[in-house]
Amino acid sequence: MYQVLSIQMARSFGESSEFVTKRVCFSSLFCAGFLCVLGGFFLGRFAAERPTAIQAKKTKLELAGNGLESIGHIQDVLIRQLAEASIQDFQSGSSEEETQKVKNILNGLGIIRNVFKNESYVVGKVQGSRESDRYIVLSVDKDNSEIVLELARIFDKIHKDYNWKLRRTIVFCFFFGSSDVCHEVLPNYIRSKILAYIAVRGKAIQVNERLVASGSDIVLSTVLQAIKLIENPITESAAANGKKTIFDTYEDTNRIVSLSRLKLDIPHVILSFMGFKNTSRNETNHTGNVIAHRRALAQIIGLSVWRFSESTILYWNPEILNKTVNQALDSLYIPALLNIKDTVSKSIHNLTQNAENLNKKINTMERSKPLEVRMINDLLMDLDRALLCPDTNFNSKTDLYMLHTYVQGRSIETHLKELLNCYNLVNQLLQDK
């Protein structure tokens, strides 16, 4: 009744009741229509923004932990399956039989494509899903072939079980001659796009041998990050001293660089297990210990490849370089070299600070922009090549192993001066960025 009276009062004295009713109906329809349009607008906006918000959240999760956090379960599965792997000796035969065997195994793995066999080497490729034109190359000699073949099998199994698609392209190269031909058979357009060339060397692993590694500084940083997660392969004395991971014993073994870099202008690392005079070979379970070492090496290679492939941005810890160089300088007990040693030490200190400043910029950058991420990774690759500082014969001028190796016609002071020039050049590159 109140509403009717209100309507009657709202109309003019000359308007009929029927006209007022029509006007009210029209107003109601107009309001309802307006509310529908407004509701549709907000609903459409919500529908448009929701996928964007979901995608932004998904991207944030994918980039967490430098791209590794969301697929951390893959790392756990990889470590566990390699720890349980049965890795036997590679069965020798004729060159044709050996290469054909490797080719057949690779062809049987769904994850591997484009298998090519030559009389002395076999190459297979795992295509990257996002950055297919960035490469991680595994170069493996005959003695370690079975280790890497088992790694390839496990990669294939994880790919099938978890739908794991590698971010970057992996190239498996097995060679059966006396020298590494893998870098020679790669097309030129690939060489400049290699993030890491991982060379696995050494005769069949023996008991109580320890990991040694040498290579370009940024690649080595990633490998050392990986071995912090890998348990020591059966060394009771090491376990008793609290050295539970391979990284713990690596620091003791590599106070003085005991392995030369490869003659390459490509970012690389060379991995091997070596025996030392102060290590005992008196083990009751020789076979079990050898298998444990093989599994450990497979884990080192597997985790390193996983990090190189999946990390959004390449990892570089410049403090490793600073520590390694200063340890090498401290081992040179020659009074005449004090001045040049001090100059090199200051240069490497400045380089470390400049590299840490670069890392701070990287940590604050927007990682959801693929072009910017790609540019940063290319810069890090260029810096790693500059730190290698190869001469005309591709010998690294910054190879610290050379400080303890006599080279005819060259003095340690000459090596230190070359080292200084190379580090000054890298310092200039870092300052320009």
XYZ file of C-alpha atoms in Angstrom:
433
model
C 0.000 0.000 0.000
C 2.855 2.345 0.860
C 4.506 1.714 -2.516
C 1.221 2.374 -4.356
C 0.693 5.659 -2.501
C 4.276 6.672 -3.239
C 3.712 6.064 -6.929
C 0.446 7.977 -6.878
C 2.098 10.921 -5.174
C 5.006 10.879 -7.634
C 2.789 11.315 -10.676
C 1.564 14.673 -11.899
C -2.076 15.574 -11.376
C -2.713 15.289 -15.110
C -1.276 11.747 -15.463
C -3.468 8.694 -15.401
C -2.772 5.716 -13.185
C -2.170 3.560 -16.281
C 0.516 5.917 -17.579
C 2.305 5.897 -14.243
C 2.278 2.119 -14.198
C 3.808 1.981 -17.674
C 6.465 4.477 -16.680
C 7.348 2.454 -13.614
C 7.580 -0.743 -15.686
C 9.802 0.977 -18.229
C 12.055 2.316 -15.475
C 12.273 -1.121 -13.894
C 13.170 -2.738 -17.206
C 15.786 -0.052 -17.852
C 17.327 -0.570 -14.421
C 17.308 -4.337 -14.862
C 18.930 -3.996 -18.270
C 21.546 -1.620 -16.952
C 22.358 -3.994 -14.092
C 22.645 -6.889 -16.561
C 25.014 -4.904 -18.763
C 27.054 -3.827 -15.747
C 27.136 -7.382 -14.409
C 28.179 -8.687 -17.808
C 30.964 -6.126 -17.974
C 32.389 -7.119 -14.597
C 31.916 -10.816 -15.344
C 33.738 -10.444 -18.653
C 36.516 -8.506 -17.009
C 36.836 -11.161 -14.309
C 36.847 -13.903 -16.933
C 39.557 -12.082 -18.886
C 41.723 -11.342 -15.857
C 41.462 -14.798 -14.289
C 43.529 -16.656 -16.953
C 46.110 -13.871 -16.800
C 46.325 -14.170 -13.021
C 46.545 -17.958 -13.239
C 49.298 -17.738 -15.847
C 51.210 -15.188 -13.737
C 50.969 -17.484 -10.715
C 52.093 -20.466 -12.800
C 55.061 -18.502 -14.171
C 56.058 -17.416 -10.672
C 56.035 -21.032 -9.493
C 58.050 -22.174 -12.520
C 60.725 -19.524 -11.896
C 61.036 -20.147 -8.150
C 64.480 -21.250 -7.053
C 66.036 -20.301 -10.402
C 63.582 -22.605 -12.171
C 64.513 -25.665 -10.097
C 62.077 -25.529 -7.180
C 58.943 -26.613 -9.056
C 60.738 -29.653 -10.517
C 62.724 -30.535 -7.417
C 61.006 -33.928 -7.356
C 62.778 -34.755 -10.638
C 66.119 -34.156 -8.930
C 65.137 -36.425 -6.037
C 64.047 -39.212 -8.394
C 67.246 -38.826 -10.425
C 69.479 -39.117 -7.343
C 67.568 -42.126 -6.020
C 67.469 -44.082 -9.274
C 71.158 -43.479 -9.995
C 72.009 -44.557 -6.437
C 70.282 -47.879 -7.151
C 71.650 -48.350 -10.673
C 73.618 -51.442 -11.605
C 76.542 -50.113 -13.633
C 78.833 -52.783 -15.023
C 82.014 -52.650 -17.090
C 81.634 -51.737 -20.741
C 82.091 -54.913 -22.787
C 84.946 -54.374 -25.219
C 84.918 -55.602 -28.778
C 85.864 -54.396 -32.201
C 85.357 -50.716 -32.980
C 82.325 -51.578 -35.106
C 80.795 -53.728 -32.356
C 81.303 -51.061 -29.685
C 79.829 -48.194 -31.677
C 76.931 -50.341 -32.913
C 76.120 -51.393 -29.350
C 75.926 -47.777 -28.182
C 73.869 -46.784 -31.220
C 71.366 -49.589 -30.599
C 70.940 -48.582 -26.949
C 70.407 -44.905 -27.807
C 67.968 -45.768 -30.604
C 65.921 -47.741 -28.091
C 65.376 -44.687 -25.882
C 62.372 -42.579 -26.843
C 63.843 -39.375 -25.438
C 66.860 -39.470 -27.790
C 66.695 -38.381 -31.419
C 69.052 -38.106 -34.388
C 71.477 -40.887 -33.427
C 74.535 -40.881 -35.695
C 77.308 -43.481 -35.758
C 80.806 -43.238 -37.135
C 83.593 -45.798 -36.897
C 85.008 -44.064 -33.803
C 82.107 -42.177 -32.196
C 78.332 -42.115 -31.649
C 76.211 -38.986 -31.152
C 72.608 -38.736 -29.926
C 70.490 -35.719 -29.005
C 67.709 -34.927 -26.530
C 65.790 -31.970 -27.948
C 65.154 -29.069 -25.573
C 61.562 -27.889 -25.158
C 62.119 -24.156 -24.540
C 65.680 -23.252 -25.474
C 66.406 -25.894 -28.069
C 69.260 -23.818 -29.521
C 71.254 -23.874 -26.276
C 73.325 -27.004 -25.732
C 74.852 -29.114 -22.982
C 77.339 -31.590 -24.471
C 78.403 -34.809 -22.722
C 81.714 -36.130 -24.071
C 82.433 -39.645 -22.804
C 85.386 -41.968 -23.353
C 85.086 -45.742 -23.684
C 85.877 -46.546 -20.042
C 82.970 -44.450 -18.780
C 80.463 -45.275 -21.526
C 78.376 -47.653 -19.416
C 77.958 -44.990 -16.718
C 76.551 -42.437 -19.157
C 74.443 -45.040 -20.997
C 72.780 -45.851 -17.677
C 72.220 -42.136 -17.135
C 70.553 -41.906 -20.565
C 68.279 -44.849 -19.677
C 67.206 -43.174 -16.440
C 66.607 -39.847 -18.204
C 64.331 -41.729 -20.600
C 62.455 -43.433 -17.758
C 61.900 -40.160 -15.885
C 60.748 -38.550 -19.136
C 58.103 -41.273 -19.541
C 57.035 -41.514 -15.893
C 56.891 -37.785 -15.106
C 56.507 -36.218 -18.553
C 59.791 -34.404 -17.943
C 60.833 -32.241 -20.865
C 64.298 -30.762 -20.685
C 64.506 -27.009 -21.101
C 67.699 -27.079 -23.188
C 69.157 -29.574 -25.655
C 71.468 -32.358 -24.443
C 74.019 -33.936 -26.801
C 75.453 -37.342 -25.860
C 78.776 -38.072 -27.570
C 80.650 -41.357 -27.044
C 84.114 -41.688 -28.568
C 86.189 -44.867 -28.795
C 89.555 -43.610 -29.980
C 92.539 -42.266 -28.092
C 91.475 -38.622 -28.356
C 88.261 -36.669 -27.854
C 86.716 -35.949 -31.255
C 83.344 -34.802 -29.932
C 84.078 -31.080 -30.106
C 85.451 -31.544 -33.625
C 82.364 -33.262 -35.046
C 79.921 -30.676 -33.719
C 78.697 -28.180 -36.340
C 80.174 -24.692 -36.040
C 76.790 -23.112 -35.351
C 76.467 -25.261 -32.216
C 79.903 -24.448 -30.775
C 78.999 -20.839 -29.997
C 75.771 -21.928 -28.271
C 77.202 -24.497 -25.871
C 76.495 -23.612 -22.235
C 78.588 -26.474 -20.915
C 80.840 -29.144 -22.418
C 81.135 -31.911 -19.813
C 84.033 -34.305 -20.426
C 84.107 -37.591 -18.488
C 87.579 -39.124 -18.466
C 89.749 -41.698 -16.769
C 90.322 -45.414 -16.695
C 87.956 -47.739 -14.876
C 87.272 -46.330 -11.412
C 89.228 -47.871 -8.543
C 88.546 -48.002 -4.819
C 88.883 -44.846 -2.693
C 89.667 -42.568 -5.606
C 88.494 -38.990 -5.238
C 86.802 -36.617 -7.597
C 88.942 -34.080 -9.387
C 87.512 -31.466 -11.705
C 88.917 -28.701 -13.827
C 87.420 -26.298 -16.318
C 85.961 -22.878 -16.937
C 84.872 -21.075 -13.800
C 81.117 -20.655 -14.331
C 80.616 -24.242 -15.500
C 82.683 -25.514 -12.567
C 80.494 -23.506 -10.160
C 77.405 -25.442 -11.244
C 79.146 -28.818 -10.942
C 80.380 -28.011 -7.429
C 76.865 -26.924 -6.484
C 75.587 -30.322 -7.640
C 78.110 -32.448 -5.733
C 77.033 -30.928 -2.424
C 73.979 -33.197 -2.687
C 75.841 -36.440 -3.415
C 76.940 -38.794 -0.666
C 80.545 -39.915 -0.398
C 80.991 -43.358 -1.992
C 81.976 -45.640 0.913
C 84.955 -44.061 2.630
C 84.801 -44.858 6.332
C 87.628 -42.470 7.232
C 85.931 -39.608 5.412
C 82.614 -40.332 7.111
C 84.350 -40.413 10.487
C 85.755 -36.944 9.814
C 82.315 -35.566 8.978
C 82.948 -35.493 5.234
C 79.573 -36.853 4.194
C 79.353 -35.473 0.665
C 81.670 -35.577 -2.329
C 82.026 -31.798 -2.036
C 83.590 -32.179 1.422
C 86.430 -34.380 0.160
C 86.672 -32.404 -3.085
C 87.791 -29.311 -1.184
C 90.621 -31.271 0.456
C 91.719 -32.981 -2.752
C 91.681 -29.887 -4.946
C 93.587 -27.377 -2.820
C 96.155 -27.568 -5.610
C 94.735 -28.001 -9.111
C 95.694 -31.523 -10.206
C 93.989 -31.706 -13.592
C 94.568 -29.590 -16.671
C 91.774 -27.923 -18.609
C 90.849 -29.081 -22.085
C 92.247 -27.347 -25.145
C 88.923 -25.689 -25.902
C 87.523 -22.199 -26.233
C 84.156 -23.565 -25.064
C 82.894 -23.349 -21.449
C 83.690 -26.802 -20.096
C 84.520 -29.054 -17.198
C 86.503 -32.291 -17.096
C 85.529 -34.860 -14.455
C 87.550 -37.810 -13.256
C 88.241 -39.924 -10.191
C 91.914 -40.121 -9.270
C 93.923 -41.962 -6.635
C 96.279 -40.135 -4.271
C 99.303 -41.313 -2.328
C 97.628 -40.844 1.026
C 94.548 -42.914 0.179
C 94.320 -46.556 1.099
C 93.183 -49.242 -1.297
C 92.755 -51.906 1.389
C 89.030 -52.490 1.122
C 87.211 -55.703 2.012
C 84.463 -55.177 -0.547
C 86.337 -54.075 -3.649
C 83.499 -54.718 -6.122
C 80.902 -52.939 -3.989
C 83.122 -49.890 -3.594
C 83.822 -49.655 -7.320
C 80.087 -49.777 -8.065
C 79.486 -47.098 -5.408
C 82.052 -44.842 -7.102
C 80.437 -45.430 -10.500
C 77.035 -44.540 -9.109
C 78.508 -41.405 -7.544
C 80.034 -40.338 -10.866
C 76.704 -40.986 -12.606
C 74.992 -38.779 -10.004
C 77.560 -36.013 -10.490
C 77.040 -36.037 -14.256
C 73.262 -36.401 -14.000
C 72.723 -33.586 -11.488
C 75.111 -31.301 -13.367
C 73.271 -31.881 -16.655
C 69.920 -31.384 -14.896
C 71.032 -28.035 -13.460
C 72.556 -26.819 -16.728
C 69.394 -27.744 -18.585
C 66.753 -26.520 -16.150
C 68.247 -23.459 -14.400
C 66.629 -20.268 -15.644
C 69.928 -18.394 -15.310
C 73.396 -19.938 -15.172
C 74.852 -20.169 -11.673
C 78.162 -18.494 -10.869
C 79.843 -18.381 -7.479
C 82.895 -16.104 -8.007
C 84.172 -16.859 -4.507
C 85.235 -20.314 -5.744
C 87.535 -18.669 -8.295
C 88.887 -16.258 -5.685
C 89.640 -19.082 -3.249
C 91.203 -21.358 -5.882
C 93.496 -18.655 -7.270
C 94.705 -17.556 -3.846
C 95.401 -21.158 -2.813
C 97.441 -21.606 -5.994
C 99.371 -18.391 -5.305
C 100.052 -19.411 -1.701
C 101.563 -22.684 -2.920
C 104.277 -20.799 -4.840
C 107.088 -20.359 -2.298
C 109.311 -18.172 -4.458
C 110.386 -14.791 -2.954
C 111.019 -13.240 -6.374
C 107.332 -13.661 -7.230
C 105.913 -11.766 -4.251
C 105.099 -8.581 -6.191
C 103.415 -10.259 -9.153
C 101.533 -12.607 -6.790
C 100.230 -9.632 -4.838
C 99.120 -7.882 -8.041
C 97.280 -10.990 -9.266
C 95.618 -11.400 -5.867
C 94.333 -7.804 -5.973
C 93.058 -8.285 -9.517
C 91.150 -11.444 -8.598
C 89.731 -9.660 -5.542
C 88.384 -6.875 -7.771
C 87.043 -9.442 -10.232
C 85.202 -11.226 -7.425
C 83.605 -7.988 -6.245
C 82.544 -7.039 -9.777
C 81.083 -10.521 -10.304
C 79.149 -10.299 -7.036
C 77.734 -6.942 -8.158
C 76.591 -8.617 -11.381
C 74.944 -11.379 -9.351
C 73.076 -8.765 -7.306
C 71.673 -7.270 -10.521
C 70.699 -10.739 -11.722
C 68.904 -11.485 -8.442
C 66.718 -8.382 -8.816
C 65.934 -8.711 -12.533
C 62.537 -9.734 -13.926
C 62.995 -13.391 -14.835
C 59.644 -13.751 -16.573
C 61.009 -11.893 -19.604
C 62.651 -14.535 -21.831
C 64.690 -12.066 -23.878
C 66.324 -10.498 -20.812
C 67.067 -13.935 -19.342
C 68.608 -15.038 -22.627
C 70.793 -11.930 -22.788
C 72.072 -12.498 -19.242
C 72.909 -16.139 -19.978
C 74.735 -15.126 -23.157
C 76.705 -12.580 -21.130
C 77.676 -15.267 -18.608
C 78.754 -17.578 -21.441
C 80.921 -14.787 -22.876
C 82.459 -14.147 -19.454
C 83.227 -17.845 -19.031
C 85.014 -17.876 -22.393
C 86.923 -14.744 -21.420
C 87.966 -16.387 -18.148
C 89.341 -19.337 -20.137
C 91.450 -16.848 -22.079
C 92.645 -19.335 -24.760
C 95.812 -18.769 -26.757
C 96.190 -19.537 -30.474
C 96.487 -23.260 -29.667
C 93.419 -23.174 -27.387
C 95.490 -23.607 -24.234
C 93.875 -21.738 -21.366
C 96.153 -18.960 -20.104
C 94.306 -19.018 -16.774
C 94.778 -22.755 -16.220
C 96.216 -22.898 -12.690
C 97.519 -26.406 -13.336
C 100.202 -24.800 -15.507
C 101.679 -23.027 -12.474
C 102.965 -26.388 -11.247
C 103.970 -27.791 -14.624
C 107.254 -26.994 -16.304
C 106.881 -25.756 -19.860
C 110.091 -25.362 -21.853
C 111.051 -21.761 -22.457
C 108.432 -20.356 -20.080
C 108.715 -19.291 -16.473
C 106.138 -19.204 -13.703
C 106.376 -15.421 -13.803
C 105.317 -15.472 -17.464
C 102.259 -17.549 -16.535
C 101.375 -15.129 -13.749
C 101.637 -12.128 -16.070
C 99.343 -13.803 -18.596
C 96.985 -14.665 -15.770
C 96.951 -11.028 -14.676
C 96.242 -9.724 -18.187
C 93.331 -12.131 -18.585
C 91.772 -11.211 -15.237
C 92.169 -7.499 -15.977
C 90.331 -8.024 -19.271
C 87.443 -9.798 -17.519
C 87.356 -7.018 -14.921
C 86.948 -4.505 -17.722
C 84.110 -6.540 -19.251
C 82.327 -6.695 -15.903
C 82.710 -2.973 -15.289
C 81.335 -2.182 -18.747
C 78.192 -4.147 -17.891
